[in-house]
Amino acid sequence: MTTPAEAKEDTINLNHSKLGTKQYWDDFYTLETNNFKENKDDTGECWFDDCDAENRMVQFIMNNDGEQFDIENDKLLDLGTGNGHLLFELLEEGWNGPLVGIDYSEVSVRFAENIANTKDYKDVKFARSDILNDTDSFLVANEEQFDLVTDKGTLDAIGLSKEMYGAEGNLKGVDVYPTTVGKLVKTGGVLLITSCNFTEEELTRIILKNDKFTKWKTINYPTFQFGGVKGSAICSIAFMKK
Ligand SMILES: C[S@@+](CC[C@H](N)C(=O)[O-])C[C@H]1O[C@@H](n2cnc3c(N)ncnc32)[C@H](O)[C@@H]1O
């Protein structure tokens, strides 16, 4: 019989989907690159735009400037950056510190660099990196380097992958994520994640599992009520590195 704890675990075992494969993202960004070649205003998909997620993340960061964050000097890393849109938006809003975007799809990295060059966005760098591979050269070279690490939709994609990790091959991507990603964040720094595949409770459980983070703040979204239960289709949580 399944125990309540096991049933809870199952809710974060999302169905595997093509969105969990690198091939999907390579093809996706190849298409977006071609669209951009035809129309320089088409910089591609902005994930969770219908929920205003990117804008809320940027406003959250700006509202904490001078307290937790220092937009003049802090070093920010965007995980699974895709077309780099979140970083470009931060630049537009006045972020002045170093900005770095990483993605395991080299097509994404070339696409984001192409947009940055075309639109003349300076002071933003992109690199190829698999954030779940603890021997990845970017991860190894950048331990404790970032004041703020952002993730919009990347942990969601990882939750849809059937890749297994660890010496025994028995760990899912969501199991290794807090450890590999946690190494990149400075002590006292922040990991801000936006997800539409995990509830606030599930996301908190995933990130707090290795005891490297505490839950710091959440971003508010409009809630809906169904059957007496209040919920939101999306959540953004800021975790602080211990
Ligand atoms: C849903 S898209 C989000 C893209 C971007 N953050 C945005 O909001 O537009 C998920 C991204 O995660 C990247 N990704 C998935 N698994 C990854 C991994 N293990 N390491 C690095 N990037 C990964 C994909 O290539 C894709 O760009």
Coordinates of C-alpha atoms and ligand atoms in Angstrom, one line a residue:
M1 CA 0.0 0.0 0.0
T2 CA 1.2 3.5 -0.8
T3 CA 1.9 5.6 2.3
P4 CA 0.8 9.2 2.4
A5 CA 4.5 10.2 2.1
E6 CA 5.0 8.1 -1.0
A7 CA 1.8 9.5 -2.5
K8 CA 3.2 13.0 -2.0
E9 CA 6.5 12.0 -3.7
D10 CA 4.5 10.7 -6.6
T11 CA 3.0 14.1 -7.3
I12 CA 6.5 15.4 -8.2
N13 CA 7.0 12.4 -10.6
L14 CA 5.6 14.3 -13.5
N15 CA 4.9 12.5 -16.8
H16 CA 7.9 12.3 -19.0
S17 CA 7.5 14.5 -22.0
K18 CA 9.4 15.6 -25.0
L19 CA 9.9 19.0 -23.3
G20 CA 12.3 17.1 -21.0
T21 CA 14.7 16.3 -23.9
K22 CA 17.6 18.3 -25.2
Q23 CA 16.6 17.4 -28.8
Y24 CA 13.3 19.2 -28.3
W25 CA 15.0 22.4 -27.1
D26 CA 17.6 22.2 -30.0
D27 CA 14.8 22.0 -32.5
F28 CA 12.8 24.6 -30.7
Y29 CA 15.6 27.2 -30.8
T30 CA 16.5 26.3 -34.4
L31 CA 13.0 27.3 -35.3
E32 CA 13.2 30.5 -33.2
T33 CA 16.6 31.4 -34.8
N34 CA 15.0 31.1 -38.3
N35 CA 12.1 33.2 -37.3
F36 CA 14.4 35.9 -35.9
K37 CA 16.4 35.8 -39.1
E38 CA 13.2 36.7 -41.0
N39 CA 12.0 39.3 -38.5
K40 CA 14.3 41.0 -36.0
D41 CA 11.4 41.9 -33.8
D42 CA 10.6 38.2 -33.2
T43 CA 12.9 37.3 -30.4
G44 CA 10.9 34.1 -29.5
E45 CA 8.7 32.7 -26.8
C46 CA 8.5 34.4 -23.4
W47 CA 7.5 31.5 -21.1
F48 CA 4.6 32.2 -18.7
D49 CA 3.9 35.6 -20.2
D50 CA 0.2 35.0 -19.8
C51 CA 0.8 35.0 -16.0
D52 CA 3.0 38.1 -16.3
A53 CA 5.8 36.0 -14.7
E54 CA 8.8 37.7 -16.2
N55 CA 7.6 41.1 -15.3
R56 CA 6.8 40.0 -11.7
M57 CA 10.2 38.5 -11.3
V58 CA 11.9 41.6 -12.6
Q59 CA 9.8 43.9 -10.3
F60 CA 10.5 41.6 -7.4
I61 CA 14.3 41.9 -8.0
M62 CA 14.1 45.7 -8.5
N63 CA 11.9 46.1 -5.3
N64 CA 14.6 44.4 -3.3
D65 CA 17.4 46.5 -4.7
G66 CA 19.3 48.2 -1.9
E67 CA 18.3 45.6 0.6
Q68 CA 19.0 42.0 -0.5
F69 CA 20.2 42.9 -4.0
D70 CA 22.6 45.5 -5.4
I71 CA 21.8 46.0 -9.0
E72 CA 25.0 48.0 -9.6
N73 CA 27.3 45.2 -8.6
D74 CA 25.6 41.9 -8.0
K75 CA 26.3 39.0 -10.3
L76 CA 23.2 37.3 -11.7
L77 CA 22.9 33.9 -13.4
D78 CA 19.9 32.8 -15.4
L79 CA 19.5 29.0 -15.6
G80 CA 18.1 27.5 -18.8
T81 CA 18.0 31.0 -20.3
G82 CA 16.6 30.0 -23.7
N83 CA 16.4 33.2 -25.7
G84 CA 17.8 35.3 -22.8
H85 CA 14.7 37.4 -22.6
L86 CA 14.7 37.7 -18.8
L87 CA 18.3 39.0 -18.8
F88 CA 17.5 41.6 -21.6
E89 CA 14.5 42.7 -19.6
L90 CA 16.7 43.2 -16.5
L91 CA 19.1 45.2 -18.5
E92 CA 16.3 47.4 -19.8
E93 CA 15.1 47.9 -16.2
G94 CA 18.6 49.1 -15.1
W95 CA 20.5 46.0 -13.8
N96 CA 24.1 47.1 -14.1
G97 CA 26.1 44.2 -12.5
P98 CA 27.4 41.2 -14.6
L99 CA 24.6 39.1 -16.2
V100 CA 25.2 35.5 -17.4
G101 CA 22.8 33.1 -19.0
I102 CA 23.4 29.4 -19.4
D103 CA 21.6 26.6 -21.2
Y104 CA 22.4 23.0 -22.2
S105 CA 21.2 23.7 -25.7
E106 CA 24.1 25.2 -27.8
V107 CA 21.5 26.4 -30.3
S108 CA 19.9 28.4 -27.5
V109 CA 23.2 30.0 -26.5
R110 CA 24.0 31.0 -30.1
F111 CA 20.4 32.4 -30.5
A112 CA 20.6 34.5 -27.3
E113 CA 24.1 35.8 -28.3
N114 CA 22.7 36.6 -31.8
I115 CA 19.9 38.6 -30.2
A116 CA 22.3 40.4 -27.8
N117 CA 24.6 41.4 -30.7
T118 CA 21.7 42.5 -33.0
K119 CA 20.0 44.6 -30.3
D120 CA 23.3 45.8 -28.9
Y121 CA 22.8 44.4 -25.4
K122 CA 26.3 44.7 -23.9
D123 CA 27.4 43.3 -20.5
V124 CA 25.5 40.0 -20.9
K125 CA 27.3 36.7 -21.5
F126 CA 26.0 33.3 -22.5
A127 CA 27.5 29.9 -22.0
R128 CA 26.6 26.3 -22.6
S129 CA 26.2 24.3 -19.4
D130 CA 24.2 21.4 -18.2
I131 CA 23.2 22.4 -14.7
L132 CA 22.6 18.8 -13.6
N133 CA 26.1 17.6 -14.5
D134 CA 28.4 18.2 -11.5
T135 CA 31.5 17.8 -13.7
D136 CA 30.2 20.5 -16.1
S137 CA 33.1 23.0 -16.7
F138 CA 30.9 26.1 -16.0
L139 CA 29.6 24.6 -12.8
V140 CA 33.1 23.6 -11.6
A141 CA 34.5 27.1 -12.5
N142 CA 31.7 29.1 -10.9
E143 CA 31.2 27.7 -7.4
E144 CA 29.7 30.4 -5.0
Q145 CA 30.0 33.0 -7.7
F146 CA 26.4 34.4 -8.0
D147 CA 24.4 36.7 -5.7
L148 CA 21.2 35.9 -7.5
V149 CA 20.3 32.8 -9.7
T150 CA 17.0 32.8 -11.6
D151 CA 15.1 30.0 -13.1
K152 CA 11.9 30.5 -15.2
G153 CA 10.6 27.2 -16.5
T154 CA 13.9 25.3 -16.4
L155 CA 13.2 23.1 -13.3
D156 CA 9.8 22.5 -14.9
A157 CA 11.4 21.1 -18.1
I158 CA 13.8 19.1 -15.9
G159 CA 10.8 17.6 -14.1
L160 CA 9.6 16.2 -17.4
S161 CA 12.9 14.4 -18.2
K162 CA 13.5 10.7 -17.8
E163 CA 17.3 11.1 -17.4
M164 CA 18.7 9.6 -14.2
Y165 CA 21.7 10.8 -12.3
G166 CA 24.0 9.9 -9.4
A167 CA 26.6 7.0 -9.0
E168 CA 23.8 4.5 -8.8
G169 CA 21.7 6.1 -11.5
N170 CA 18.7 6.3 -9.1
L171 CA 18.3 10.1 -8.8
K172 CA 15.9 12.2 -10.9
G173 CA 16.9 15.6 -12.2
V174 CA 14.8 17.3 -9.5
D175 CA 16.8 15.4 -6.9
V176 CA 20.2 16.6 -8.0
Y177 CA 19.1 20.2 -9.0
P178 CA 19.3 21.7 -5.4
T179 CA 22.8 20.3 -5.0
T180 CA 24.3 21.3 -8.4
V181 CA 22.6 24.6 -8.6
G182 CA 23.1 25.3 -4.9
K183 CA 26.9 25.3 -5.5
L184 CA 26.6 28.3 -7.9
V185 CA 24.9 30.5 -5.3
K186 CA 26.9 32.5 -2.8
T187 CA 26.2 32.0 0.9
G188 CA 23.5 34.4 1.7
G189 CA 22.6 34.7 -2.0
V190 CA 19.2 34.0 -3.6
L191 CA 17.7 31.3 -6.0
L192 CA 14.5 32.7 -7.5
I193 CA 12.4 30.0 -9.3
T194 CA 9.2 30.3 -11.2
S195 CA 7.3 27.1 -11.9
C196 CA 4.0 26.2 -13.4
N197 CA 4.5 22.4 -13.1
F198 CA 5.1 22.3 -9.3
T199 CA 2.9 23.8 -6.6
E200 CA 4.4 26.1 -4.0
E201 CA 4.5 23.2 -1.6
E202 CA 6.2 20.8 -4.0
L203 CA 8.7 23.3 -5.2
T204 CA 9.6 24.1 -1.5
R205 CA 10.0 20.4 -0.8
I206 CA 12.4 19.9 -3.8
I207 CA 14.6 22.8 -2.9
L208 CA 14.8 22.4 0.9
K209 CA 15.5 18.7 0.6
N210 CA 19.4 19.0 0.8
D211 CA 19.2 21.6 3.6
K212 CA 21.2 24.2 1.7
F213 CA 18.4 26.7 1.4
T214 CA 15.7 28.4 3.4
K215 CA 12.5 29.8 1.9
W216 CA 12.9 33.6 1.9
K217 CA 10.0 35.2 0.0
T218 CA 7.3 34.4 -2.6
I219 CA 5.9 36.5 -5.4
N220 CA 2.1 36.9 -5.4
Y221 CA -0.1 35.9 -8.4
P222 CA -3.9 36.1 -8.7
T223 CA -5.4 33.0 -7.1
F224 CA -8.4 31.0 -8.1
Q225 CA -10.8 28.9 -5.9
F226 CA -12.0 25.5 -6.9
G227 CA -14.0 23.1 -4.6
G228 CA -13.1 25.3 -1.6
V229 CA -9.4 25.0 -2.3
K230 CA -7.5 28.2 -3.1
G231 CA -4.7 27.9 -5.7
S232 CA -2.6 29.6 -8.3
A233 CA -1.5 28.2 -11.7
I234 CA 2.0 29.4 -11.2
C235 CA 4.4 30.1 -8.3
S236 CA 7.7 32.0 -7.9
I237 CA 9.7 31.4 -4.7
A238 CA 12.9 33.0 -3.6
F239 CA 15.2 30.7 -1.6
M240 CA 18.2 31.9 0.4
K241 CA 21.4 29.9 0.5
K242 CA 22.4 29.1 4.1
Ligands
LIG1 C1 10.7 26.2 -20.6 S1 12.2 26.7 -21.3 C2 12.5 28.2 -20.4 C3 13.4 29.1 -21.2 C4 13.6 30.5 -20.5 N1 14.0 30.3 -19.1 C5 12.4 31.3 -20.5 O1 11.7 31.6 -19.5 O2 12.0 31.7 -21.7 C6 13.3 25.5 -20.4 C7 14.8 25.8 -20.8 O3 15.6 25.0 -19.9 C8 16.7 24.5 -20.7 N2 17.2 23.3 -19.9 C9 16.5 22.1 -19.7 N3 17.3 21.3 -19.0 C10 18.5 21.9 -18.8 C11 19.7 21.5 -18.1 N4 19.9 20.3 -17.6 N5 20.7 22.4 -18.1 C12 20.6 23.6 -18.7 N6 19.5 24.0 -19.3 C13 18.4 23.2 -19.4 C14 16.1 24.2 -22.1 O4 17.1 24.2 -23.1 C15 15.2 25.5 -22.2 O5 15.9 26.6 -22.7

